[in-house]
Structures are given as structure tokens and as C-alpha cells.
Amino acid sequence: MSTQTIPVTLNTNPKLPTYNMDEIAFGKNFTDHMLVADYENGEWKNVVIKPYAPFEVDPSCATLHYGQTIFEGIKAFKNNKGEAVIFRPDQNFKRFNISAERMQMPAIPEWIFMEGMKQLIKLEAGWIPNKPDASLYIRPFMIAMDPFLGVRPSQTYKFMIILGPSGAYFSAPMKILIEQHYTRATPGGVGFAKNGGNYGGSLYPVSLAQKNGYDQVLWTDAIEHKYVEEVGMMNVMFVIDGKIITPSVEKGTVLKGVTRNSAITLLKEMGYEVEERFLSVAEIVDAHKKGLFQEVFGVGTAAVVSYISRLAHGEYIMDFDVEALKVAPALKKHLNDIRMGNIVDKHDWLVHI
Ligand SMILES: *Cc1c(COP(=O)(O)O)cnc(C)c1O
């Protein structure tokens, strides 16, 4: 199957005409159509766009038992001219197939992922909110479908894309606890992949931090809990003595975020020195004691840039005046200006529908 127009079955009972765009919470509401493709006998087939609806799986379905499942998260926006644009989906496509390889799943052909996404969004363009900071969240995912309880790679899969409108993602500044016991990812493990189990496994340590008044944890390396890695489901950036430092991805325990990559490029253009390297908790605490630790923030597709007002290492508390932040708000504005078309997209990051 090469590039082609994907057959569409229209939803005869669409929600869009009566949908209240002012009440859009992330992740709860989905558009009228979805894309589905099946993998059988070594090939992708049955690529269709059809009404969004539940579907059946066998109770022995491999995904339900062994977690052979991967996903991506991407956003589409209306720019200041009302045109629909997607932010860097080619990067998500590449990462999806990296995740697929690690989880012993078949690669998805580029045309199904990219053209499928574009055709689906073209059909659902009315669902892209027309408000600043609001977006249409795009969730491509793949699941193993074999009805078989043996632990081996499935021979059948489903690839799907679903879309959900998402309001201006207001997130209050976060309070973060540096994790000293649990781990998100290990060298040789699956931390660089967006596979379901990584997120299921993070819920318990995060719930413990929440019981103690924190919103999320700052993950540290699995071996010594000495080096910082990520904050929740976001990459993390530190501003220490005017320099930006973000954890290195070279051990495979830090997910290579598209927002992280974009932020590094933009911050350098904005004149900052950016270091990608291992950063220890000891160095952070030492910088704080010397008054050199200026900012810490999360970067990821969902919230773009998330401010952090408190970072704690055990009893040692580091507080930040969110009103006085410089780098994080400037980066957020720069990214938004590119997405909205207020400034030239010189890196060709936007894909027009
Ligand atoms: C998705 C994700 C990120 C952010 O990646 P983006 O491509 O910027 O959205 C960071 N860390 C983890 C663990 C993630 O799953």
C-alpha cells in the first residue's frame, strides 16, 4: 500500500455542531472521527477514517496482559490567520518507530502516520479551538492484538489516531520532590520509548509525593539517585548562574522530547549558553546555597513550559518566585509566537494542513 486517499466513513451523528468549545478539558473529549489501520500477515492494511467509537478486543489480547503498546502526543493549532498547523509531527513519527522497535512492534509507514494524520485533521478542522493557547491534541498509538497469553511479540496490531480538543492548558506552578528511592527508567530499559508501562509504573511514587504536598517528582538516575533526569512526564531545564542545563539523553533514560529539542535550539538563538550533560543533585543544592540557582522548569507538548515554584530534596527546600522568572516565560512566548505565526518559522517546524 503506498500513499493514497484514505477511505472515509462519515459520522452520521456528529457532536461538533452542538459542542461547547468553552468546556474543553484535556483528554476527556474526542472528535467525531478516528483513523484505524490493521497489521496482519506482515503488512499494514485496512487504513480507514471512520466514526469515533469503542471497539472490542479479546479478553486474552496481548496488550491487556503484557503492555505491548506505544503512543505519541502532538498538537495542532489555529494560527493568527485561522490556518490549521501541526507542530513538528515528523519528529513524533520518527520517535514512534523508535518506540515500536524497542517494544518489538512493526514500524508504521510514514504515509499512514503523516498523511493519515493530515487527512483526519483536515476532516476535523472544525474541532481545532480558535483561542490562544488552546489546541487539538493528537494521540497516535499502536496496540498488540493477538488473542494469546504466551509472552512473545504479537503478530497482529492496530494503529489508531484519535483527536481531542484541549483548552488553554493552565497549569499552576508546580511543587516538585526530588525522588530518592523509586525510578522511572533504567539504563538498558525502555525510558526513551513512549510505551504504556512507563506511565503506569510512575503512578505510585507520584502518589506518595502528592500525599506530602507535592505535585510531581523529579526523577533521578536509577543507580545512585544522584543525577536528575525528568520531571513527571516532561523534560527538565535548570538555569544556574545564567546558563541553561538540561539532562543528557545519552543513557537512554531520558525521553528525547520534541519540546526539549525545540527549546534548546530557541534558547541558543536567544543568546543563552545551553549545556546537555549529567547534572547532580549535589551541584543543584550547592548552586542554591550560593544563590546561583535561578530557575527550573518542565518542557513538553502538553503544557509546553511548566513553571516550578518549589523543588525539595528531602528536608532541603528551594523556592522560586514565579513572578520573577525570566527564561521560562521568554521561552514560552517564543514557542507560542512561532506556533501562532507571529514570528517567522525559520526552522520549518509547522506543517500546514
Ligand atoms: C512525551 C514525554 C516528554 C515530552 O516530549 P515532547 O515530545 O516534548 O512532548 C518528556 N518525558 C516523557 C517521559 C514523555 O513521555
GROMACS .gro file of C-alpha atoms and ligand atoms in nm:
model
  368
    1MET     CA    1   0.000   0.000   0.000
    2SER     CA    2   0.154   0.333  -0.098
    3THR     CA    3   0.030   0.686  -0.041
    4GLN     CA    4  -0.333   0.717  -0.127
    5THR     CA    5  -0.652   0.882  -0.025
    6ILE     CA    6  -0.780   0.708   0.281
    7PRO     CA    7  -1.144   0.593   0.261
    8VAL     CA    8  -1.371   0.788   0.493
    9THR     CA    9  -1.694   0.676   0.657
   10LEU     CA   10  -1.862   0.989   0.787
   11ASN     CA   11  -2.017   1.006   1.131
   12THR     CA   12  -2.393   1.045   1.076
   13ASN     CA   13  -2.443   1.176   1.428
   14PRO     CA   14  -2.156   1.425   1.479
   15LYS     CA   15  -2.114   1.604   1.812
   16LEU     CA   16  -1.936   1.903   1.659
   17PRO     CA   17  -2.241   2.119   1.571
   18THR     CA   18  -2.358   2.131   1.933
   19TYR     CA   19  -2.021   2.103   2.100
   20ASN     CA   20  -1.937   2.366   2.363
   21MET     CA   21  -1.580   2.466   2.286
   22ASP     CA   22  -1.558   2.662   2.610
   23GLU     CA   23  -1.569   2.349   2.820
   24ILE     CA   24  -1.274   2.159   2.697
   25ALA     CA   25  -1.074   1.964   2.947
   26PHE     CA   26  -0.766   1.779   2.826
   27GLY     CA   27  -0.805   1.410   2.747
   28LYS     CA   28  -1.176   1.368   2.810
   29ASN     CA   29  -1.345   1.465   2.485
   30PHE     CA   30  -1.276   1.328   2.141
   31THR     CA   31  -1.371   1.434   1.792
   32ASP     CA   32  -1.622   1.262   1.563
   33HIS     CA   33  -1.374   1.053   1.363
   34MET     CA   34  -1.062   0.840   1.412
   35LEU     CA   35  -0.806   0.672   1.192
   36VAL     CA   36  -0.756   0.295   1.216
   37ALA     CA   37  -0.513   0.058   1.042
   38ASP     CA   38  -0.456  -0.315   1.096
   39TYR     CA   39  -0.133  -0.510   1.082
   40GLU     CA   40  -0.178  -0.871   0.972
   41ASN     CA   41   0.038  -1.124   0.789
   42GLY     CA   42   0.334  -0.889   0.794
   43GLU     CA   43   0.165  -0.585   0.639
   44TRP     CA   44  -0.041  -0.278   0.723
   45LYS     CA   45  -0.387  -0.280   0.566
   46ASN     CA   46  -0.748  -0.157   0.606
   47VAL     CA   47  -0.642   0.207   0.658
   48VAL     CA   48  -0.967   0.395   0.717
   49ILE     CA   49  -1.109   0.706   0.878
   50LYS     CA   50  -1.437   0.627   1.049
   51PRO     CA   51  -1.669   0.744   1.328
   52TYR     CA   52  -1.505   0.757   1.670
   53ALA     CA   53  -1.640   0.461   1.864
   54PRO     CA   54  -1.539   0.192   2.114
   55PHE     CA   55  -1.420  -0.139   1.969
   56GLU     CA   56  -1.391  -0.492   2.101
   57VAL     CA   57  -1.079  -0.679   2.197
   58ASP     CA   58  -1.050  -1.041   2.305
   59PRO     CA   59  -1.001  -1.077   2.682
   60SER     CA   60  -0.671  -1.254   2.609
   61CYS     CA   61  -0.550  -0.958   2.396
   62ALA     CA   62  -0.172  -0.929   2.440
   63THR     CA   63  -0.181  -0.555   2.515
   64LEU     CA   64  -0.405  -0.607   2.818
   65HIS     CA   65  -0.164  -0.853   2.977
   66TYR     CA   66   0.189  -0.760   2.876
   67GLY     CA   67   0.172  -0.394   2.780
   68GLN     CA   68   0.296  -0.410   2.422
   69THR     CA   69   0.163  -0.063   2.347
   70ILE     CA   70   0.313   0.272   2.242
   71PHE     CA   71   0.183   0.624   2.183
   72GLU     CA   72   0.265   0.979   2.078
   73GLY     CA   73   0.134   1.322   2.173
   74ILE     CA   74   0.123   1.609   1.921
   75LYS     CA   75  -0.069   1.935   1.892
   76ALA     CA   76  -0.248   2.116   1.609
   77PHE     CA   77  -0.336   2.486   1.638
   78LYS     CA   78  -0.509   2.762   1.451
   79ASN     CA   79  -0.253   3.033   1.386
   80ASN     CA   80  -0.327   3.406   1.389
   81LYS     CA   81  -0.461   3.380   1.032
   82GLY     CA   82  -0.701   3.099   1.129
   83GLU     CA   83  -0.494   2.837   0.942
   84ALA     CA   84  -0.451   2.488   1.087
   85VAL     CA   85  -0.091   2.395   1.167
   86ILE     CA   86   0.074   2.095   1.337
   87PHE     CA   87   0.396   2.137   1.537
   88ARG     CA   88   0.685   1.913   1.421
   89PRO     CA   89   0.488   1.587   1.364
   90ASP     CA   90   0.782   1.442   1.166
   91GLN     CA   91   0.974   1.420   1.495
   92ASN     CA   92   0.691   1.227   1.659
   93PHE     CA   93   0.674   0.995   1.358
   94LYS     CA   94   1.045   0.911   1.395
   95ARG     CA   95   1.016   0.862   1.770
   96PHE     CA   96   0.707   0.642   1.728
   97ASN     CA   97   0.905   0.395   1.520
   98ILE     CA   98   1.195   0.407   1.768
   99SER     CA   99   0.946   0.315   2.042
  100ALA     CA  100   0.799   0.044   1.813
  101GLU     CA  101   1.140  -0.114   1.757
  102ARG     CA  102   1.218  -0.125   2.131
  103MET     CA  103   0.879  -0.288   2.201
  104GLN     CA  104   0.926  -0.540   1.917
  105MET     CA  105   0.633  -0.390   1.722
  106PRO     CA  106   0.618  -0.329   1.345
  107ALA     CA  107   0.719   0.013   1.211
  108ILE     CA  108   0.433   0.226   1.083
  109PRO     CA  109   0.483   0.354   0.726
  110GLU     CA  110   0.531   0.731   0.706
  111TRP     CA  111   0.226   0.787   0.483
  112ILE     CA  112  -0.014   0.622   0.727
  113PHE     CA  113   0.119   0.828   1.019
  114MET     CA  114   0.170   1.162   0.843
  115GLU     CA  115  -0.086   1.160   0.561
  116GLY     CA  116  -0.336   0.979   0.782
  117MET     CA  117  -0.296   1.246   1.049
  118LYS     CA  118  -0.329   1.530   0.797
  119GLN     CA  119  -0.639   1.383   0.633
  120LEU     CA  120  -0.801   1.318   0.970
  121ILE     CA  121  -0.727   1.672   1.089
  122LYS     CA  122  -0.850   1.822   0.763
  123LEU     CA  123  -1.179   1.642   0.820
  124GLU     CA  124  -1.190   1.752   1.185
  125ALA     CA  125  -1.060   2.109   1.134
  126GLY     CA  126  -1.376   2.245   1.296
  127TRP     CA  127  -1.257   2.091   1.621
  128ILE     CA  128  -0.937   2.297   1.640
  129PRO     CA  129  -1.013   2.561   1.902
  130ASN     CA  130  -0.977   2.916   1.780
  131LYS     CA  131  -0.841   3.050   2.108
  132PRO     CA  132  -0.493   3.147   2.213
  133ASP     CA  133  -0.319   2.857   2.389
  134ALA     CA  134  -0.597   2.610   2.306
  135SER     CA  135  -0.519   2.324   2.068
  136LEU     CA  136  -0.630   1.998   1.917
  137TYR     CA  137  -0.436   1.719   2.088
  138ILE     CA  138  -0.338   1.435   1.854
  139ARG     CA  139  -0.289   1.088   2.001
  140PRO     CA  140  -0.144   0.826   1.764
  141PHE     CA  141  -0.099   0.484   1.927
  142MET     CA  142  -0.035   0.120   1.848
  143ILE     CA  143  -0.158  -0.184   2.039
  144ALA     CA  144  -0.084  -0.557   2.014
  145MET     CA  145  -0.398  -0.751   1.916
  146ASP     CA  146  -0.311  -1.123   1.933
  147PRO     CA  147  -0.560  -1.322   2.144
  148PHE     CA  148  -0.279  -1.519   2.307
  149LEU     CA  149  -0.140  -1.539   2.660
  150GLY     CA  150   0.209  -1.654   2.564
  151VAL     CA  151   0.478  -1.392   2.618
  152ARG     CA  152   0.602  -1.321   2.268
  153PRO     CA  153   0.564  -1.035   2.023
  154SER     CA  154   0.211  -1.018   1.886
  155GLN     CA  155   0.162  -1.091   1.516
  156THR     CA  156  -0.134  -0.856   1.479
  157TYR     CA  157  -0.160  -0.489   1.574
  158LYS     CA  158  -0.385  -0.188   1.546
  159PHE     CA  159  -0.259   0.164   1.477
  160MET     CA  160  -0.503   0.441   1.557
  161ILE     CA  161  -0.513   0.820   1.571
  162ILE     CA  162  -0.768   0.991   1.793
  163LEU     CA  163  -0.806   1.367   1.844
  164GLY     CA  164  -0.928   1.569   2.138
  165PRO     CA  165  -0.976   1.946   2.173
  166SER     CA  166  -0.780   2.084   2.465
  167GLY     CA  167  -0.841   2.421   2.630
  168ALA     CA  168  -0.576   2.673   2.727
  169TYR     CA  169  -0.370   2.442   2.943
  170PHE     CA  170  -0.340   2.644   3.258
  171SER     CA  171  -0.115   2.472   3.499
  172ALA     CA  172  -0.040   2.630   3.833
  173PRO     CA  173   0.332   2.644   3.917
  174MET     CA  174   0.434   2.300   4.039
  175LYS     CA  175   0.587   2.184   4.365
  176ILE     CA  176   0.836   1.910   4.293
  177LEU     CA  177   1.000   1.649   4.514
  178ILE     CA  178   1.335   1.505   4.408
  179GLU     CA  179   1.283   1.125   4.402
  180GLN     CA  180   1.538   0.935   4.609
  181HIS     CA  181   1.402   0.581   4.606
  182TYR     CA  182   1.178   0.493   4.307
  183THR     CA  183   1.288   0.504   3.944
  184ARG     CA  184   1.120   0.585   3.612
  185ALA     CA  185   1.382   0.443   3.378
  186THR     CA  186   1.699   0.236   3.392
  187PRO     CA  187   1.999   0.213   3.159
  188GLY     CA  188   1.916  -0.066   2.914
  189GLY     CA  189   1.546  -0.023   2.989
  190VAL     CA  190   1.266   0.148   2.799
  191GLY     CA  191   1.282   0.506   2.929
  192PHE     CA  192   1.347   0.650   2.582
  193ALA     CA  193   1.029   0.490   2.444
  194LYS     CA  194   0.672   0.613   2.487
  195ASN     CA  195   0.535   0.275   2.593
  196GLY     CA  196   0.238   0.241   2.824
  197GLY     CA  197   0.414   0.071   3.115
  198ASN     CA  198   0.647   0.365   3.182
  199TYR     CA  199   0.347   0.572   3.284
  200GLY     CA  200   0.165   0.304   3.484
  201GLY     CA  201   0.484   0.247   3.681
  202SER     CA  202   0.519   0.615   3.771
  203LEU     CA  203   0.178   0.647   3.938
  204TYR     CA  204   0.270   0.503   4.277
  205PRO     CA  205   0.581   0.716   4.351
  206VAL     CA  206   0.395   1.026   4.229
  207SER     CA  207   0.100   0.944   4.459
  208LEU     CA  208   0.340   0.923   4.756
  209ALA     CA  209   0.483   1.267   4.668
  210GLN     CA  210   0.128   1.404   4.638
  211LYS     CA  211   0.044   1.281   4.988
  212ASN     CA  212   0.328   1.500   5.108
  213GLY     CA  213   0.202   1.811   4.931
  214TYR     CA  214   0.395   1.789   4.604
  215ASP     CA  215   0.254   1.779   4.252
  216GLN     CA  216   0.516   1.565   4.084
  217VAL     CA  217   0.857   1.411   4.128
  218LEU     CA  218   1.191   1.496   3.971
  219TRP     CA  219   1.321   1.157   3.865
  220THR     CA  220   1.684   1.076   3.937
  221ASP     CA  221   1.913   0.808   3.793
  222ALA     CA  222   1.822   0.451   3.887
  223ILE     CA  223   2.163   0.352   4.021
  224GLU     CA  224   2.263   0.623   4.269
  225HIS     CA  225   1.970   0.869   4.268
  226LYS     CA  226   2.240   1.131   4.226
  227TYR     CA  227   2.170   1.276   3.879
  228VAL     CA  228   1.845   1.441   3.774
  229GLU     CA  229   1.659   1.312   3.468
  230GLU     CA  230   1.300   1.429   3.408
  231VAL     CA  231   1.014   1.598   3.587
  232GLY     CA  232   0.697   1.386   3.571
  233MET     CA  233   0.624   1.328   3.201
  234MET     CA  234   0.831   1.629   3.096
  235ASN     CA  235   1.192   1.707   3.026
  236VAL     CA  236   1.350   1.946   3.273
  237MET     CA  237   1.567   2.255   3.236
  238PHE     CA  238   1.770   2.438   3.501
  239VAL     CA  239   1.900   2.793   3.494
  240ILE     CA  240   2.216   2.811   3.703
  241ASP     CA  241   2.433   3.122   3.701
  242GLY     CA  242   2.276   3.240   3.373
  243LYS     CA  243   2.341   2.910   3.192
  244ILE     CA  244   2.076   2.658   3.088
  245ILE     CA  245   2.149   2.298   3.184
  246THR     CA  246   1.931   2.006   3.074
  247PRO     CA  247   2.000   1.638   3.148
  248SER     CA  248   2.180   1.440   2.880
  249VAL     CA  249   1.978   1.181   2.686
  250GLU     CA  250   2.277   0.960   2.615
  251LYS     CA  251   2.197   0.681   2.866
  252GLY     CA  252   1.851   0.619   2.718
  253THR     CA  253   1.680   0.700   3.048
  254VAL     CA  254   1.558   1.045   2.940
  255LEU     CA  255   1.292   1.071   2.673
  256LYS     CA  256   1.407   1.281   2.376
  257GLY     CA  257   1.130   1.540   2.387
  258VAL     CA  258   1.041   1.740   2.078
  259THR     CA  259   0.979   2.039   2.304
  260ARG     CA  260   1.319   1.985   2.470
  261ASN     CA  261   1.488   1.980   2.130
  262SER     CA  262   1.298   2.290   2.013
  263ALA     CA  263   1.376   2.470   2.340
  264ILE     CA  264   1.749   2.401   2.310
  265THR     CA  265   1.751   2.549   1.958
  266LEU     CA  266   1.549   2.857   2.058
  267LEU     CA  267   1.738   2.925   2.382
  268LYS     CA  268   2.068   2.921   2.192
  269GLU     CA  269   1.920   3.164   1.939
  270MET     CA  270   1.806   3.382   2.227
  271GLY     CA  271   2.172   3.405   2.330
  272TYR     CA  272   2.182   3.155   2.616
  273GLU     CA  273   2.452   2.902   2.668
  274VAL     CA  274   2.285   2.558   2.682
  275GLU     CA  275   2.457   2.251   2.825
  276GLU     CA  276   2.325   1.896   2.776
  277ARG     CA  277   2.503   1.693   3.041
  278PHE     CA  278   2.468   1.496   3.362
  279LEU     CA  279   2.360   1.727   3.643
  280SER     CA  280   2.383   1.610   4.003
  281VAL     CA  281   2.152   1.698   4.289
  282ALA     CA  282   2.466   1.800   4.483
  283GLU     CA  283   2.552   2.057   4.215
  284ILE     CA  284   2.197   2.194   4.222
  285VAL     CA  285   2.191   2.225   4.603
  286ASP     CA  286   2.538   2.381   4.603
  287ALA     CA  287   2.428   2.637   4.340
  288HIS     CA  288   2.120   2.713   4.550
  289LYS     CA  289   2.333   2.770   4.861
  290LYS     CA  290   2.550   3.012   4.664
  291GLY     CA  291   2.242   3.196   4.531
  292LEU     CA  292   2.315   3.090   4.171
  293PHE     CA  293   2.016   2.858   4.111
  294GLN     CA  294   1.774   3.087   3.927
  295GLU     CA  295   1.504   2.875   3.761
  296VAL     CA  296   1.384   2.522   3.698
  297PHE     CA  297   1.102   2.434   3.458
  298GLY     CA  298   0.946   2.145   3.268
  299VAL     CA  299   0.909   2.127   2.888
  300GLY     CA  300   0.671   1.900   2.696
  301THR     CA  301   0.393   1.905   2.437
  302ALA     CA  302   0.102   1.910   2.685
  303ALA     CA  303   0.191   2.219   2.891
  304VAL     CA  304   0.474   2.348   2.664
  305VAL     CA  305   0.663   2.519   2.951
  306SER     CA  306   0.565   2.444   3.314
  307TYR     CA  307   0.683   2.669   3.590
  308ILE     CA  308   0.815   2.523   3.914
  309SER     CA  309   0.776   2.717   4.239
  310ARG     CA  310   0.933   2.468   4.479
  311LEU     CA  311   1.194   2.196   4.449
  312ALA     CA  312   1.269   1.983   4.754
  313HIS     CA  313   1.544   1.733   4.827
  314GLY     CA  314   1.435   1.565   5.149
  315GLU     CA  315   1.420   1.841   5.407
  316TYR     CA  316   1.609   2.089   5.190
  317ILE     CA  317   1.358   2.323   5.021
  318MET     CA  318   1.435   2.550   4.726
  319ASP     CA  319   1.166   2.810   4.648
  320PHE     CA  320   1.134   3.023   4.335
  321ASP     CA  321   0.943   3.346   4.284
  322VAL     CA  322   0.741   3.259   3.975
  323GLU     CA  323   0.670   3.629   3.908
  324ALA     CA  324   1.043   3.692   3.875
  325LEU     CA  325   1.118   3.413   3.625
  326LYS     CA  326   1.290   3.529   3.305
  327VAL     CA  327   1.397   3.234   3.092
  328ALA     CA  328   1.087   3.014   3.123
  329PRO     CA  329   0.832   3.284   3.024
  330ALA     CA  330   1.055   3.410   2.742
  331LEU     CA  331   1.087   3.056   2.603
  332LYS     CA  332   0.712   3.000   2.633
  333LYS     CA  333   0.639   3.322   2.445
  334HIS     CA  334   0.891   3.242   2.172
  335LEU     CA  335   0.743   2.895   2.114
  336ASN     CA  336   0.391   3.036   2.111
  337ASP     CA  337   0.489   3.315   1.871
  338ILE     CA  338   0.619   3.053   1.626
  339ARG     CA  339   0.305   2.841   1.660
  340MET     CA  340   0.076   3.140   1.617
  341GLY     CA  341   0.266   3.273   1.317
  342ASN     CA  342   0.363   3.595   1.497
  343ILE     CA  343   0.725   3.538   1.401
  344VAL     CA  344   0.886   3.360   1.108
  345ASP     CA  345   0.903   2.982   1.136
  346LYS     CA  346   1.261   2.973   1.011
  347HIS     CA  347   1.318   2.608   1.103
  348ASP     CA  348   1.008   2.491   0.914
  349TRP     CA  349   0.862   2.338   1.227
  350LEU     CA  350   0.499   2.392   1.130
  351VAL     CA  351   0.314   2.161   0.896
  352HIS     CA  352   0.019   2.336   0.730
  353ILE     CA  353  -0.292   2.129   0.672
  354LIG     C1  354   0.626   1.273   2.596
  354LIG     C2  355   0.728   1.289   2.706
  354LIG     C3  356   0.809   1.402   2.719
  354LIG     C4  357   0.792   1.526   2.635
  354LIG     O1  358   0.814   1.503   2.500
  354LIG     P1  359   0.756   1.605   2.392
  354LIG     O2  360   0.796   1.544   2.263
  354LIG     O3  361   0.820   1.736   2.417
  354LIG     O4  362   0.609   1.611   2.415
  354LIG     C5  363   0.906   1.403   2.817
  354LIG     N1  364   0.922   1.299   2.901
  354LIG     C6  365   0.844   1.189   2.894
  354LIG     C7  366   0.868   1.078   2.989
  354LIG     C8  367   0.745   1.182   2.797
  354LIG     O5  368   0.667   1.075   2.791
   0.00000   0.00000   0.00000
